[in-house]
Short mmCIF file of C-alpha atoms in Angstrom, two decimals:
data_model
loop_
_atom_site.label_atom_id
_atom_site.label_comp_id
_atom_site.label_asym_id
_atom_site.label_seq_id
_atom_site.Cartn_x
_atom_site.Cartn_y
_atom_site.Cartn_z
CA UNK J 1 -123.25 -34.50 -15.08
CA UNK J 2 -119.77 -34.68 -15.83
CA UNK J 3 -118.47 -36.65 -18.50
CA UNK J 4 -115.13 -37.82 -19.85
CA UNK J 5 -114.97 -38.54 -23.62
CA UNK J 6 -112.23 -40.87 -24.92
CA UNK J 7 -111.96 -40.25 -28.56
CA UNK J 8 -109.08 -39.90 -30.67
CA UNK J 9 -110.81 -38.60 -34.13
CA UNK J 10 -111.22 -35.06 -32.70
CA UNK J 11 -114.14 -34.53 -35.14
CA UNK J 12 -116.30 -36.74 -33.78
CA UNK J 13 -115.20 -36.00 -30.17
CA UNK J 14 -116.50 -31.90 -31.08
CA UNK J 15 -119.54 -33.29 -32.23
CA UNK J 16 -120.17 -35.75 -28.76
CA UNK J 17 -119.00 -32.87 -26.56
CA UNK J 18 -121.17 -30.27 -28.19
CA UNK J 19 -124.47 -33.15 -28.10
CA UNK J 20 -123.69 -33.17 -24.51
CA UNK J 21 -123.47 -30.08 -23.65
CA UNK J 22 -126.43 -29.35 -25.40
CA UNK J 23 -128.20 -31.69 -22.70
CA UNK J 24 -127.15 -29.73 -19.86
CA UNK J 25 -123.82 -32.11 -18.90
CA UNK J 26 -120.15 -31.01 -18.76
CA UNK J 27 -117.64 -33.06 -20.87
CA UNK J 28 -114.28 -33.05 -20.80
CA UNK J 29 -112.11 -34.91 -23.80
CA UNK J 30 -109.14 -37.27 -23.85
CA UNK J 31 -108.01 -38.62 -27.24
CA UNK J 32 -105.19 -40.93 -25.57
CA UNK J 33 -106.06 -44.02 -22.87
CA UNK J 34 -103.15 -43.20 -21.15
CA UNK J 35 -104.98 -40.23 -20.26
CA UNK J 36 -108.53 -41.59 -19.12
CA UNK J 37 -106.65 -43.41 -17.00
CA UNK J 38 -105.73 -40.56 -15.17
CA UNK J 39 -108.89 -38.35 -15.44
CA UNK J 40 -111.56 -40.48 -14.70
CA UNK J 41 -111.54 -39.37 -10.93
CA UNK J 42 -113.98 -36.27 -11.33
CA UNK J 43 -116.10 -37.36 -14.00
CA UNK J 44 -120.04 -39.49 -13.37
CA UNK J 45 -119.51 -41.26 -16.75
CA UNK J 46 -116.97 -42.15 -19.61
CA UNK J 47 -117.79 -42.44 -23.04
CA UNK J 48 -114.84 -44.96 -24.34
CA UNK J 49 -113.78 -45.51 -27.85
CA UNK J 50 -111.82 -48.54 -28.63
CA UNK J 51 -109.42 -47.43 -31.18
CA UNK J 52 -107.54 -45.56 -29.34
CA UNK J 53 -103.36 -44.36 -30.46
CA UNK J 54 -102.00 -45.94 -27.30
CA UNK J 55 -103.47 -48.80 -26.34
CA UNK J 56 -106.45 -50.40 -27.18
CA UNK J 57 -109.88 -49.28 -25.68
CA UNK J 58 -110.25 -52.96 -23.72
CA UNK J 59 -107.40 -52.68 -22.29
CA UNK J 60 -108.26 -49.12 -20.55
CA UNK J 61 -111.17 -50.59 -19.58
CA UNK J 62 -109.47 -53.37 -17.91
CA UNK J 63 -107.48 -51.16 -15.86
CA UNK J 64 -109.98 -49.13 -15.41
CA UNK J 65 -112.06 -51.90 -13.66
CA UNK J 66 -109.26 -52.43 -11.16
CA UNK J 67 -109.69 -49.17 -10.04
CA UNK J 68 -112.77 -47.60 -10.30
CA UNK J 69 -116.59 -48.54 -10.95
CA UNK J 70 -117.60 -45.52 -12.77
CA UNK J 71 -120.21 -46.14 -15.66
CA UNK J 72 -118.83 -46.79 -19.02
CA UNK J 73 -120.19 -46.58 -22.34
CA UNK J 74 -118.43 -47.79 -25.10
CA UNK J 75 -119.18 -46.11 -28.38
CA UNK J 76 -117.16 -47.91 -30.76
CA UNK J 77 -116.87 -48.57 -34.32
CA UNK J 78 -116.54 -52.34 -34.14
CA UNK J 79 -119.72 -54.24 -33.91
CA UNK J 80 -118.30 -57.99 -34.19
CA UNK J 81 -120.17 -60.06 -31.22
CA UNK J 82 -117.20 -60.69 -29.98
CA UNK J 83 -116.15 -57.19 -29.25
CA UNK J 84 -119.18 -56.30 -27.29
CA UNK J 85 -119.57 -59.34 -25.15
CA UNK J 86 -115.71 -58.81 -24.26
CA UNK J 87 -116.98 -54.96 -23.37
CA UNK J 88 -119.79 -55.94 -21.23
CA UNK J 89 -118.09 -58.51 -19.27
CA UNK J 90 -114.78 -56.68 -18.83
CA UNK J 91 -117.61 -54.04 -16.77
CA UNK J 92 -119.20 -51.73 -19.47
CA UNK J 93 -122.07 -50.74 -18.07
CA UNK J 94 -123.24 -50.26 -21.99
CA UNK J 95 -122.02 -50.70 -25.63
CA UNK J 96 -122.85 -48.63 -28.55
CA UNK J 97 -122.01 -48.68 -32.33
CA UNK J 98 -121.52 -46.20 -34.34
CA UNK J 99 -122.56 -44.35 -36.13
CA UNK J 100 -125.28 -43.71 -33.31
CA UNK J 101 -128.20 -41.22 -33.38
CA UNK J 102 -127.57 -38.29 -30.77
CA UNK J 103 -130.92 -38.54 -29.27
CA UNK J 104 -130.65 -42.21 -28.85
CA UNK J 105 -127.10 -41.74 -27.17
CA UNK J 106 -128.07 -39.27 -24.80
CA UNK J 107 -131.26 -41.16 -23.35
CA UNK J 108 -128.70 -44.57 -23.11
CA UNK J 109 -126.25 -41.78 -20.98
CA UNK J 110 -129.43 -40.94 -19.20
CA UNK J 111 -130.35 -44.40 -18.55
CA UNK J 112 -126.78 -45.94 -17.41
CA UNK J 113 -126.73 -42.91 -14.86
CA UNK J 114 -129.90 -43.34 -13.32
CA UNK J 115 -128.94 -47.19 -12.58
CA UNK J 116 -125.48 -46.21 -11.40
CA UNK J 117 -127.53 -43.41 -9.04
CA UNK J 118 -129.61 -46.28 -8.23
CA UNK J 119 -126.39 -47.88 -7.01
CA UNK J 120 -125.26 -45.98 -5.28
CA UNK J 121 -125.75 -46.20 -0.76
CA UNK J 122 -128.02 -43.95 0.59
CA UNK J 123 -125.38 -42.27 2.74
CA UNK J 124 -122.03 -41.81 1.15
CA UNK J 125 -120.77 -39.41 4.16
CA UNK J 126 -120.71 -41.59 6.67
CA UNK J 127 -119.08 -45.16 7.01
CA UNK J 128 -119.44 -47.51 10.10
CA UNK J 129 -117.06 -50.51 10.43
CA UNK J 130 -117.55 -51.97 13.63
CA UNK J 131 -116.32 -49.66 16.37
CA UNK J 132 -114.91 -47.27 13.58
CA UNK J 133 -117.46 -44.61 12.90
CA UNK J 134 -116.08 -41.99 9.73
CA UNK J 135 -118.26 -38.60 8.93
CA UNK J 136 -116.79 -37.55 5.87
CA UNK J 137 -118.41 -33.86 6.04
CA UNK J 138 -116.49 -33.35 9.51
CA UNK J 139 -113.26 -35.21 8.61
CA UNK J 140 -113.72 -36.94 11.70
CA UNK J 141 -112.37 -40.66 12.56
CA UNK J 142 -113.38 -42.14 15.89
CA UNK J 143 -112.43 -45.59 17.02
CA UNK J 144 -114.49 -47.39 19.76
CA UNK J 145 -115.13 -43.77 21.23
CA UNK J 146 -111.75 -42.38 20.76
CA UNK J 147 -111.49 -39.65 18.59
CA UNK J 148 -108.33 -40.19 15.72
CA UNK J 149 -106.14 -37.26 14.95
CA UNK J 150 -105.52 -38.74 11.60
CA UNK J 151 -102.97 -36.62 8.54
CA UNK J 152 -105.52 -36.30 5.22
CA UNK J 153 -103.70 -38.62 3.33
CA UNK J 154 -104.18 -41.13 6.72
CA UNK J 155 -107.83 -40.07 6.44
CA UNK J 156 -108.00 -40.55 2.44
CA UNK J 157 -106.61 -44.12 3.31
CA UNK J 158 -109.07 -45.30 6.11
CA UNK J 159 -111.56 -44.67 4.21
CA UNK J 160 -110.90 -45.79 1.23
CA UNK J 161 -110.65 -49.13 3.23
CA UNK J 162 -113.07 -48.76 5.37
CA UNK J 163 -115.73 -48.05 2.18
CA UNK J 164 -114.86 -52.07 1.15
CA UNK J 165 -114.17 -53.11 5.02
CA UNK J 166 -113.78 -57.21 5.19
CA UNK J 167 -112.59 -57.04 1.01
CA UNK J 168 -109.07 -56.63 -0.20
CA UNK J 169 -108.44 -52.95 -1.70
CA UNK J 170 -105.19 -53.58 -3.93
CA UNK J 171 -102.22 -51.46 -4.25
CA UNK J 172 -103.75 -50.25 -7.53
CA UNK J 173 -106.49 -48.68 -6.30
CA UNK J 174 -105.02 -47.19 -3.22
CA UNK J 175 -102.14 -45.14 -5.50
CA UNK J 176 -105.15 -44.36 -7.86
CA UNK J 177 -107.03 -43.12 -5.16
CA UNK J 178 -104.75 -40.93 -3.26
CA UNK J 179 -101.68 -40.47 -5.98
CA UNK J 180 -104.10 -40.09 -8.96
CA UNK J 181 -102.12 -43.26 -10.68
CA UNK J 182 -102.48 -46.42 -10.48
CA UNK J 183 -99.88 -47.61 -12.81
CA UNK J 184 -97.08 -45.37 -11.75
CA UNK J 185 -93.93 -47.05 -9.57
CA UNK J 186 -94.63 -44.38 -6.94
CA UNK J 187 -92.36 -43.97 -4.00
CA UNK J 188 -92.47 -45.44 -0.35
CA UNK J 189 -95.03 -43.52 0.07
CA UNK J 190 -97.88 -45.54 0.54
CA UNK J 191 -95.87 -47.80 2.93
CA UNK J 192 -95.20 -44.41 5.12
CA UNK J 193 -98.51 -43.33 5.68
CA UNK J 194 -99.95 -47.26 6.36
CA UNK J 195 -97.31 -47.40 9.05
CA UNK J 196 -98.34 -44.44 10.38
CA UNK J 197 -102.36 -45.09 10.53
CA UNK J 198 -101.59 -48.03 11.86
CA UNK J 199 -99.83 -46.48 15.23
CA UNK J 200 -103.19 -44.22 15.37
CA UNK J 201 -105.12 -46.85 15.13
CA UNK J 202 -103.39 -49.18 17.96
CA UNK J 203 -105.41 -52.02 16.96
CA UNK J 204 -103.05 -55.20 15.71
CA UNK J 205 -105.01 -57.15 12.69
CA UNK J 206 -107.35 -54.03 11.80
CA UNK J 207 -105.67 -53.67 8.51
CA UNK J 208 -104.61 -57.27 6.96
CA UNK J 209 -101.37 -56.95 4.56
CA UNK J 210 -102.90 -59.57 1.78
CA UNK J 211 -99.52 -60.06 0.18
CA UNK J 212 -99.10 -59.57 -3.44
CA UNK J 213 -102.29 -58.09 -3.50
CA UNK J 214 -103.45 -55.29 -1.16
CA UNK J 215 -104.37 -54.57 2.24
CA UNK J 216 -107.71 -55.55 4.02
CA UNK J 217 -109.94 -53.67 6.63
CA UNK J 218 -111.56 -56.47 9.51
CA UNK J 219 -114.21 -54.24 11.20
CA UNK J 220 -113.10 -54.08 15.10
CA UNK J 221 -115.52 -55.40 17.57
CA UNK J 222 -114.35 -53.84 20.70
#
């Protein structure tokens, strides 16, 4: 498994990276928020600090949220109540205080993977939405029989919306998803390439513009 450690005191992050590693996962270290932000994409669990030099660990893990559901741990320091019932409900999947026993850590890593496996659908390489049928292996889009010559980043899109088809997907999560940032004043771009699935797609209403927020996928029918 591949892990992203957020921990500015590198000491302790060498000693977390080496338990790890150890236990037969990969981990890969950010001392910054700023930074988790933007590596979370290829990693199956974070371990967060919360005193981090940037911005405080709650606050990634707020932003986090908006984008992404990948199970979090926080290993912190602080251990008031209040702290870890703001964790948990702001969607750590666990919360930890240190100083914390290795062999205890890595059977709570163990155990918040096997529920986010649990989690997870059955088939994450297809997605049906109606009359839109996706097969992720083939890179393949075909809309009530008609096959979609879609660009990759018009392919990215679909199905990012067609994963949450009939819930908003915000702006946030679109730019984290296909730009890597979620938080970053990026160009037009996004705009571009929704006009232009949209032509493919010849179907007026199939993606809702909820304004202010994001953009919504209604399954077609026919």
């Amino acid at each position: 498994m591949q892990l992203l450690i957020v921990e500015d005191d590198q000491s302790v992050a060498d000693a977390l990276i080496d338990a790890v590693s150890a236990a037969g996962h990969h981990a890969v270290h950010a001392c910054r928020g700023s930074d988790a932000l933007l590596r979370h994409h290829d990693v199956q669990l974070i371990l967060l600090d919360l005193g981090l030099p940037d911005m405080d660990g709650l606050e990634v893990l707020r932003k986090l949220r908006q984008v992404s559901d990948v199970p979090v741990i926080i290993l912190s320091a602080r251990d008031d109540e209040r702290s870890v019932v703001r964790g948990l409900r702001q969607g750590a999947d666990d919360y930890l205080v240190k100083p914390i026993g290795l062999t205890i850590l890595l059977a709570r890593i163990d155990a918040v993977a096997r529920r986010a496996g649990a989690k997870s659908t059955a088939s994450r390489n297809q997605i049906i939405a109606g009359t839109l049928s996706m097969d992720l292996d083939k890179h393949e889009a075909v809309l009530a029989g008609k096959r979609l010559g879609l660009t990759a980043k018009e392919f990215e899109l679909l199905t990012l919306l067609a994963r949450h088809a009939g819930s908003v997907v915000t702006r946030e999560q679109i730019l984290d998803r296909l730009w890597g940032d979620a938080f970053l004043a990026v160009s037009r771009s996004l705009d571009v390439h929704l006009t232009g699935l949209r032509a493919k797609l010849a179907t007026p209403g199939m993606i809702v513009n909820v304004r202010g927020v994001g953009y919504r996928l209604e399954a077609p029918s026919s």
